[in-house]
PDB file of C-alpha atoms in Angstrom:
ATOM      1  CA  UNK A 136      66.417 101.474  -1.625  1.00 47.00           C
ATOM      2  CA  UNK A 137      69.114  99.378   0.266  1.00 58.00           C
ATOM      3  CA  UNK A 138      68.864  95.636   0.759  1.00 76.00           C
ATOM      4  CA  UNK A 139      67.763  93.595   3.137  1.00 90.00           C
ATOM      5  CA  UNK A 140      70.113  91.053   5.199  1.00 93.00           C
ATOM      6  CA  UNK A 141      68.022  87.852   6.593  1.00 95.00           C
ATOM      7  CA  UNK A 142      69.615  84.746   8.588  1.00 96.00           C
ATOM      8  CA  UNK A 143      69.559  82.348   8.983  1.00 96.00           C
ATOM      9  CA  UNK A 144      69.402  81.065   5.695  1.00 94.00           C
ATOM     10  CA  UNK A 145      68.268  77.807   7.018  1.00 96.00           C
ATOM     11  CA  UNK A 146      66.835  76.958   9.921  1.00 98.00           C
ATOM     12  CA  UNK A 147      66.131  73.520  11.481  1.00 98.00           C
ATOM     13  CA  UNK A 148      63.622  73.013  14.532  1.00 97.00           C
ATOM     14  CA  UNK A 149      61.671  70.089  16.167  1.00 97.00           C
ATOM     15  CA  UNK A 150      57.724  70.034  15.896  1.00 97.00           C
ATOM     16  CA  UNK A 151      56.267  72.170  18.670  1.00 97.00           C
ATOM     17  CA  UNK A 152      59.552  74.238  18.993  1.00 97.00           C
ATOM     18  CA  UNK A 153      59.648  77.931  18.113  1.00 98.00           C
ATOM     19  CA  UNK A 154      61.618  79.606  14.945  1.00 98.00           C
ATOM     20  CA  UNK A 155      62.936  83.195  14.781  1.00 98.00           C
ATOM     21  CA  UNK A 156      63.924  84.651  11.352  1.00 98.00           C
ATOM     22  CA  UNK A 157      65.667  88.090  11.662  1.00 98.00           C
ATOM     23  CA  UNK A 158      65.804  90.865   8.789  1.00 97.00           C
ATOM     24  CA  UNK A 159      68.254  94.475   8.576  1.00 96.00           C
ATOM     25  CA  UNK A 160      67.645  96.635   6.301  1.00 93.00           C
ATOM     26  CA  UNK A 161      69.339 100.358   6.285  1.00 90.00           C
ATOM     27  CA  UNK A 162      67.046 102.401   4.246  1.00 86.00           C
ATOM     28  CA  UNK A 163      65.242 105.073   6.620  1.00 86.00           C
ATOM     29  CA  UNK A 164      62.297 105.369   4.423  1.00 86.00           C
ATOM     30  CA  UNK A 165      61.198 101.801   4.799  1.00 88.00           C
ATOM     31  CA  UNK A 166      57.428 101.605   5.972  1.00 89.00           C
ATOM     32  CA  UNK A 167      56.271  98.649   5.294  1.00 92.00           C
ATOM     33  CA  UNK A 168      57.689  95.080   6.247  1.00 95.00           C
ATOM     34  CA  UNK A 169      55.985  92.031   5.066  1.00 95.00           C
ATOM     35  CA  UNK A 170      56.438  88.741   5.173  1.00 97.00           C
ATOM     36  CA  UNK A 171      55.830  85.657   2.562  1.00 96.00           C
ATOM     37  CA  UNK A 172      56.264  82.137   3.032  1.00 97.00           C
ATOM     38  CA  UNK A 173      56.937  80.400  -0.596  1.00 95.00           C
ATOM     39  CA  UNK A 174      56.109  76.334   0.168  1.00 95.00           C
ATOM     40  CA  UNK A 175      58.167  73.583  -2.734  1.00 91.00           C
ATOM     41  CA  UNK A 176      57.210  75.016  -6.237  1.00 88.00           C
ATOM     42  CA  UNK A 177      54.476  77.532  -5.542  1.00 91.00           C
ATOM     43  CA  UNK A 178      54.191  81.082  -5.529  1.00 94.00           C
ATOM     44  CA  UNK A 179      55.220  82.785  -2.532  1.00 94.00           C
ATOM     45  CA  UNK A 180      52.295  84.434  -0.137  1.00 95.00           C
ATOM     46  CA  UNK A 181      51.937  86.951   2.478  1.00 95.00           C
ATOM     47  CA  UNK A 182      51.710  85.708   6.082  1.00 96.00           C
ATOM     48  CA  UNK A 183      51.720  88.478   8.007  1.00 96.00           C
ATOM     49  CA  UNK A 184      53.032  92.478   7.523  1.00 94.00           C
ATOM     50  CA  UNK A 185      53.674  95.169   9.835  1.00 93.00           C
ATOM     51  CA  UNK A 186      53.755  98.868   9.271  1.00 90.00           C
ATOM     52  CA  UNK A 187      56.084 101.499  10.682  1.00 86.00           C
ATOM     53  CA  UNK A 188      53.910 103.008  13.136  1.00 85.00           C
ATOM     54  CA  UNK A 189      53.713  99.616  14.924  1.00 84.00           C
ATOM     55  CA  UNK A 190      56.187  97.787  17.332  1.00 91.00           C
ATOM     56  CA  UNK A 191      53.965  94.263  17.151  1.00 94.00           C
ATOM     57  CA  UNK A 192      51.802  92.497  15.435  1.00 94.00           C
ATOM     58  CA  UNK A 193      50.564  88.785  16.047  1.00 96.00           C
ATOM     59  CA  UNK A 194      48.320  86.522  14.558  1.00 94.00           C
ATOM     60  CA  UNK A 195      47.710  82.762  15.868  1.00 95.00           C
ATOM     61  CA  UNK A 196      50.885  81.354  15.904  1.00 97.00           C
ATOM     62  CA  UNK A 197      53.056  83.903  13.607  1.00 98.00           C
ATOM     63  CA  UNK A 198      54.140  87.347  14.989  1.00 97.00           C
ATOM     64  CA  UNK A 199      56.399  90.099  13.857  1.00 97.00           C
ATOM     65  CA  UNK A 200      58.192  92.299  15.749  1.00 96.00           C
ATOM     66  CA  UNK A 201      59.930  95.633  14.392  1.00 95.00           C
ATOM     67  CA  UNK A 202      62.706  97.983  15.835  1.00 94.00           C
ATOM     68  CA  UNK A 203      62.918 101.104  13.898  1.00 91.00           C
ATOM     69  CA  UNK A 204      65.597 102.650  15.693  1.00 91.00           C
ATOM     70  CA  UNK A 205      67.866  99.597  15.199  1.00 92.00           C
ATOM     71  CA  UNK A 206      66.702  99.072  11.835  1.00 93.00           C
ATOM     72  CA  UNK A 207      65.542  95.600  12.471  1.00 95.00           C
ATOM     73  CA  UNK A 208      62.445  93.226  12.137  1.00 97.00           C
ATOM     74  CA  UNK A 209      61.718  89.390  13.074  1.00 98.00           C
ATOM     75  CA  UNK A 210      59.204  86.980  12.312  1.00 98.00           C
ATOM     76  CA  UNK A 211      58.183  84.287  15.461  1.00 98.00           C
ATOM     77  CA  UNK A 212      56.202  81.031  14.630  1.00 98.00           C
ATOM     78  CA  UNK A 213      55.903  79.188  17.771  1.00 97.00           C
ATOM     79  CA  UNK A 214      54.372  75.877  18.300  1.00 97.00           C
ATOM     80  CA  UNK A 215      55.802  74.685  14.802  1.00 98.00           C
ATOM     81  CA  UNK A 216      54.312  72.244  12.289  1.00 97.00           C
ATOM     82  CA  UNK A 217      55.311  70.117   9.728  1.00 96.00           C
ATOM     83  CA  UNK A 218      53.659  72.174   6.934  1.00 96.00           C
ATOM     84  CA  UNK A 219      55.454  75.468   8.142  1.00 97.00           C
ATOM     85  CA  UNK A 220      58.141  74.116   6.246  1.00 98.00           C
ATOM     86  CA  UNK A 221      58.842  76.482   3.532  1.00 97.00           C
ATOM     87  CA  UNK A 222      60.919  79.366   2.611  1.00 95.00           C
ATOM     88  CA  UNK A 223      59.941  82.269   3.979  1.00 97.00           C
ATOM     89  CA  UNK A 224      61.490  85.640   2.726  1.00 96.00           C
ATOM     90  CA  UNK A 225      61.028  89.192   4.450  1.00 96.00           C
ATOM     91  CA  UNK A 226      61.009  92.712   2.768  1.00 94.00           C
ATOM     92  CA  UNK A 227      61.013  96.211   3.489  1.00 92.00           C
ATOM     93  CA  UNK A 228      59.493  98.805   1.251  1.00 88.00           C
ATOM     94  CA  UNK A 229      59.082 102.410   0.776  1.00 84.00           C
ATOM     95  CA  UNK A 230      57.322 104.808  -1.805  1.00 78.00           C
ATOM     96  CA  UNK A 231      59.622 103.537  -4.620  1.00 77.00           C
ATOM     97  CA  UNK A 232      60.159 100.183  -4.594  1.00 78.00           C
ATOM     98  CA  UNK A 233      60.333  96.979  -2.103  1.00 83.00           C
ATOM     99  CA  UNK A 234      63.777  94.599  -1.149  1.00 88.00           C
ATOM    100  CA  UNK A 235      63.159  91.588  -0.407  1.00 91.00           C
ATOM    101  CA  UNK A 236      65.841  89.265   1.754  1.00 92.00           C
ATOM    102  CA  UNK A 237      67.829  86.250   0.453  1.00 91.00           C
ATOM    103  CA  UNK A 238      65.077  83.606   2.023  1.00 93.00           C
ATOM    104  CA  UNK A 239      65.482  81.192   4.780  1.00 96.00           C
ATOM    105  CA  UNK A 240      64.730  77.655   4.465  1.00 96.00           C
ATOM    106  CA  UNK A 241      62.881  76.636   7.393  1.00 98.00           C
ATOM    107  CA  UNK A 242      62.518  72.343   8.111  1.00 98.00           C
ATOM    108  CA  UNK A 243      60.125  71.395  10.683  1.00 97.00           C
ATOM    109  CA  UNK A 244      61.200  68.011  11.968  1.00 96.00           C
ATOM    110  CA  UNK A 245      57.829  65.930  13.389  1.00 92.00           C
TER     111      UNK A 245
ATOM    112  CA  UNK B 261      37.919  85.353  -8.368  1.00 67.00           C
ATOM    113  CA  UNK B 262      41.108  83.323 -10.612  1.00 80.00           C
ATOM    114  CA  UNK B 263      44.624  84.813  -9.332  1.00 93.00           C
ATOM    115  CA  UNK B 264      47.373  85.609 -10.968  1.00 97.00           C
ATOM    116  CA  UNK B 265      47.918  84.117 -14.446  1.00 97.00           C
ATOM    117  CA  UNK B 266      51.252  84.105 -16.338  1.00 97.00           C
ATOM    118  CA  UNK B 267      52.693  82.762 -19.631  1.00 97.00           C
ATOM    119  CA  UNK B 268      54.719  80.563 -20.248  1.00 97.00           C
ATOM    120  CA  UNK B 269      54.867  78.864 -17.004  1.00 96.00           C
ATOM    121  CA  UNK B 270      58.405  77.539 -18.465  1.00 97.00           C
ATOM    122  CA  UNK B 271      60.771  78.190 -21.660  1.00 96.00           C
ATOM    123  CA  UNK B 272      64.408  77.680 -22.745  1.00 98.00           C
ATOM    124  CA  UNK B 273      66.008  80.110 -24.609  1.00 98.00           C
ATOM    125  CA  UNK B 274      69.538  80.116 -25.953  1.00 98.00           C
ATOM    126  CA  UNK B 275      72.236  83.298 -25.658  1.00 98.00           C
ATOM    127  CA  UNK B 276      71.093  86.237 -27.550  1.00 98.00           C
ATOM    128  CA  UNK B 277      67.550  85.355 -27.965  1.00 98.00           C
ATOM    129  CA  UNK B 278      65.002  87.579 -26.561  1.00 98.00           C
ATOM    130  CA  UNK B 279      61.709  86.455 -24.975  1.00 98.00           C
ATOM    131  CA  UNK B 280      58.377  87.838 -24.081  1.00 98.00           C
ATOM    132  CA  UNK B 281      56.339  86.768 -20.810  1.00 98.00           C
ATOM    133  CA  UNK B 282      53.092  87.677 -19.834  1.00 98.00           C
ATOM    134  CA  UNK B 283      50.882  88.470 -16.656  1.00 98.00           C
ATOM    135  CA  UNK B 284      47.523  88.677 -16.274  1.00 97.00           C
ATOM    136  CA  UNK B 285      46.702  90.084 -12.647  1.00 96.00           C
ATOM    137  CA  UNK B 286      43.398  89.388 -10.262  1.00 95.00           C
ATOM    138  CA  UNK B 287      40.700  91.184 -12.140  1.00 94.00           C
ATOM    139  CA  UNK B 288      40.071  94.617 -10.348  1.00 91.00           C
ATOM    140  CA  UNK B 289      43.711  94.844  -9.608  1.00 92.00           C
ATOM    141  CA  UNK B 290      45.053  97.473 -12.111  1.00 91.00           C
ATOM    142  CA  UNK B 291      48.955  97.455 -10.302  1.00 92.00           C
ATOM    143  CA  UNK B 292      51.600  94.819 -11.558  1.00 94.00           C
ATOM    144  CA  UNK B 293      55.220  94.001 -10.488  1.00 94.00           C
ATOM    145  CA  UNK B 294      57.770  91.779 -11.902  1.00 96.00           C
ATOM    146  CA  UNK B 295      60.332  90.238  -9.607  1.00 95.00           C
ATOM    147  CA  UNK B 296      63.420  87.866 -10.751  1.00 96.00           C
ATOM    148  CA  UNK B 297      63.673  84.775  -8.416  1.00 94.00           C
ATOM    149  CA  UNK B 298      67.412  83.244  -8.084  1.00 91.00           C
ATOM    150  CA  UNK B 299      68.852  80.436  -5.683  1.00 82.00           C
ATOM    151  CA  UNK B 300      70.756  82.391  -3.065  1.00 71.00           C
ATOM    152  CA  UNK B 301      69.696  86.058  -4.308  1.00 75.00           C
ATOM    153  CA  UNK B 302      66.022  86.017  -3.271  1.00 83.00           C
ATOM    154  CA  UNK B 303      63.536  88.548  -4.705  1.00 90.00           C
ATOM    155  CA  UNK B 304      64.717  90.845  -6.929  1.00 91.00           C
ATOM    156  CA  UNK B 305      62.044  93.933  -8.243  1.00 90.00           C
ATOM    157  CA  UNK B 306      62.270  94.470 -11.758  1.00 94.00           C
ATOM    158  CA  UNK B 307      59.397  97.321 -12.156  1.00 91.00           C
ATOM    159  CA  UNK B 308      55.655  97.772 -11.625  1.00 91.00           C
ATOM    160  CA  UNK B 309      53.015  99.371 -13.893  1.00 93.00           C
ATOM    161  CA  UNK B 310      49.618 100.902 -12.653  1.00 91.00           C
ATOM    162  CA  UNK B 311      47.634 102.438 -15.326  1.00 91.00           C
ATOM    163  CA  UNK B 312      49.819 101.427 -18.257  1.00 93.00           C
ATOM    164  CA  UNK B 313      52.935 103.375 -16.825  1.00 93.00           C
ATOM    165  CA  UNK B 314      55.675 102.301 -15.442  1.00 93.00           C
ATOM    166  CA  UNK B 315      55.650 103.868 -12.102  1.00 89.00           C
ATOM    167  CA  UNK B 316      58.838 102.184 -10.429  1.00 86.00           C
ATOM    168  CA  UNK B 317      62.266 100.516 -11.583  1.00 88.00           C
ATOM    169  CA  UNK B 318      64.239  98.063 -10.297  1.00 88.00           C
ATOM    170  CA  UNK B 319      68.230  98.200 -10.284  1.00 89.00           C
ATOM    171  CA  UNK B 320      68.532  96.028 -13.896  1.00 94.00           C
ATOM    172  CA  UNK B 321      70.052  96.891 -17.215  1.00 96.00           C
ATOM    173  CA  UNK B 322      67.957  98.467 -20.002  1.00 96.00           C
ATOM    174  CA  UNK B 323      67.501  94.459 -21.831  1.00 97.00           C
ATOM    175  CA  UNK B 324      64.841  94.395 -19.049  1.00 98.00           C
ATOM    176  CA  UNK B 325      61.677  95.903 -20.113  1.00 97.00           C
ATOM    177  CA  UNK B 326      57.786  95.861 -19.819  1.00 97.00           C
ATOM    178  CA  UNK B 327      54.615  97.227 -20.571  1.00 97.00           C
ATOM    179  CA  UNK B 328      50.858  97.066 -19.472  1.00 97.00           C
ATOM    180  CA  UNK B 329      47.796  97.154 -21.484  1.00 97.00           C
ATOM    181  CA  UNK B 330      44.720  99.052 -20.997  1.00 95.00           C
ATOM    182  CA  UNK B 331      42.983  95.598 -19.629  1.00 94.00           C
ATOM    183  CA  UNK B 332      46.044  95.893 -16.906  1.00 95.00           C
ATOM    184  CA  UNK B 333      47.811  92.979 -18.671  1.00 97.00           C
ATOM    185  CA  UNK B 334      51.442  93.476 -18.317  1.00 98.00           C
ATOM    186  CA  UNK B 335      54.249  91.851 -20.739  1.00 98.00           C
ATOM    187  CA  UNK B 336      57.984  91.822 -19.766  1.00 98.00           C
ATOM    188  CA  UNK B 337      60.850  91.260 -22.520  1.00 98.00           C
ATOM    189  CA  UNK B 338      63.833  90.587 -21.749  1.00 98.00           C
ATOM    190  CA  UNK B 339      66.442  90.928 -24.940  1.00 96.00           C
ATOM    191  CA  UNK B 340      69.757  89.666 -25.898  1.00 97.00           C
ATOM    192  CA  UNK B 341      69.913  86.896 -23.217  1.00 98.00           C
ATOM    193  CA  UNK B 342      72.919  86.080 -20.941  1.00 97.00           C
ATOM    194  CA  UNK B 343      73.601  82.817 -19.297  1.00 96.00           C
ATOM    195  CA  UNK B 344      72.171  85.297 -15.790  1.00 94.00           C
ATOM    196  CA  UNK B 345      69.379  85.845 -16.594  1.00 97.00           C
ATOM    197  CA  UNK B 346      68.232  81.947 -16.452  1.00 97.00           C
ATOM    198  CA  UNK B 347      65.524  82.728 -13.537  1.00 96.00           C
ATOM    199  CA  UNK B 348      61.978  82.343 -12.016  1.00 96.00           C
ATOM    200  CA  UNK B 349      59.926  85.484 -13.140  1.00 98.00           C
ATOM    201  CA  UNK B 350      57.175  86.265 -10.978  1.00 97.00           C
ATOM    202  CA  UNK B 351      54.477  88.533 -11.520  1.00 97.00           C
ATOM    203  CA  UNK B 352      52.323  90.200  -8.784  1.00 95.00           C
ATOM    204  CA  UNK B 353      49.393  92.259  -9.030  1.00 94.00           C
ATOM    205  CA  UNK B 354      47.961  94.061  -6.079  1.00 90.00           C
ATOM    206  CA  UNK B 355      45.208  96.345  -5.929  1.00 85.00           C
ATOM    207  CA  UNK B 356      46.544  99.931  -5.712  1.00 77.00           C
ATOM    208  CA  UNK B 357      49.903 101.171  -6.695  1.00 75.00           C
ATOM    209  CA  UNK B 358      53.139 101.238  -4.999  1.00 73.00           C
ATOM    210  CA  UNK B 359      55.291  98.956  -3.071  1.00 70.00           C
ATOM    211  CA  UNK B 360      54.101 100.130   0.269  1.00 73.00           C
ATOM    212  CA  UNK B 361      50.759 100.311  -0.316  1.00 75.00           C
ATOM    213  CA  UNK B 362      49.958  96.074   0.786  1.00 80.00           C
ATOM    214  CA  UNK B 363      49.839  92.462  -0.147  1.00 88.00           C
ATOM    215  CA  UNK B 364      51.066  91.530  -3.226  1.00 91.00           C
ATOM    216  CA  UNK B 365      49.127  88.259  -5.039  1.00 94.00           C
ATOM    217  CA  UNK B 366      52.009  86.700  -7.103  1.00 95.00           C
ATOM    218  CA  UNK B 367      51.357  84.270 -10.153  1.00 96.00           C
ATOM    219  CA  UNK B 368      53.195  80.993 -10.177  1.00 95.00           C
ATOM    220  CA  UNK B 369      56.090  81.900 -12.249  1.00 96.00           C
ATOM    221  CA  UNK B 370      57.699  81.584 -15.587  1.00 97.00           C
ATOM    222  CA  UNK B 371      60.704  79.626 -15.365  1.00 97.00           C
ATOM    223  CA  UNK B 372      63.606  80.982 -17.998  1.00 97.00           C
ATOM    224  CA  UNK B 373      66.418  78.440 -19.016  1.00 97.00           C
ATOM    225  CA  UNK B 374      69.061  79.900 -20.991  1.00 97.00           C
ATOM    226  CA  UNK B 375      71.655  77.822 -22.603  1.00 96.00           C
TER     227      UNK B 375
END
């Protein structure tokens, strides 16, 4: 597998705004793209995952969006909240093994 | 149903030590994964076990091993330590094999000081 490039790496918005994490990857046999949001000193947890044969997917406030052909994927949290602050890291996988990106820091401001 | 238990939750080692951690997954969930967590490097997947074999490998040297028990237990040893490999080891269990497969449940860590 190839890795996975994420940005920002931090990302600072007011309470009620929206965020928008972005995610590369190159690897062609990626399938699966999930997402986990790690809050200060616990373990990290899945929020939300999309599969290959899907363009969206949405649930409440979080949705992901992926672009196979430009080998791309975002995650969308609108009408933020203080406790979305976390880091929240995306991955692609395949039959062999799953990348996960770098992490971005996200700060919700109330 | 408890989640995702590991051992030590945090240890200091010195250079050239090895060390042993442990993973016990959600019971029913016979797949487990071992990731390295590093400021600025993410997620890093060391290898993952499903019925006591190790069915995938990450891209680390051979000081990095593991093995699973018939009660899918997993252990991971890492020998001779470097001043690197000072980390957050995660285990995750999930219930069927292979990275694509779904959610991973990850334990809260064991945190590795080297010195």
């Amino acid at each position: 597998g190839e890795n996975v490039e994420q940005h920002p790496s931090t990302l600072s918005v007011q309470e009620g705004d929206s965020a928008v994490i972005k995610c590369t990857y190159s690897d062609s046999a990626s399938n699966y793209f999930p997402w986990y949001k790690q809050e200060l000193g616990k373990r990290p947890q899945l929020i939300i995952d999309i599969r290959s044969n899907v363009g969206e997917k949405k649930d409440q406030r979080i949705a992901v969006t992926l672009n196979k052909t430009a080998k791309h994927f975002s995650l969308h949290i609108t009408e933020t909240q203080p406790e979305d602050s976390a880091v929240y890291f995306c991955a692609q996988a395949d039959n062999n093994d799953m990348r996960f990106g770098a992490g971005t820091r996200l700060t919700v401001k109330p | 149903k408890a989640g995702v238990t590991q051992t030590p939750r945090y240890l200091i080692k010195t250079r050239g030590q090895q060390v042993t951690l442990s993973c016990s997954p959600i019971s029913g969930h016979r797949s487990v994964s071992w990731y390295q967590q590093t400021p600025g490097q993410g997620l890093q997947f060391l290898f993952e076990y499903f019925s006591e074999t190790q069915r995938n490998k990450g891209n680390f040297p051979g000081r990095f091993s593991g093995r699973q028990f018939s009660n899918s237990r997993s252990e991971m040893n890492v020998s001779t330590l470097e001043l690197g490999d000072s980390a957050l080891y995660l285990c995750a269990s999930s219930l069927v094999v292979g990275p694509s497969t779904g959610e991973l449940f990850f334990g809260e860590g064991s945190r590795l000081t080297v010195l």
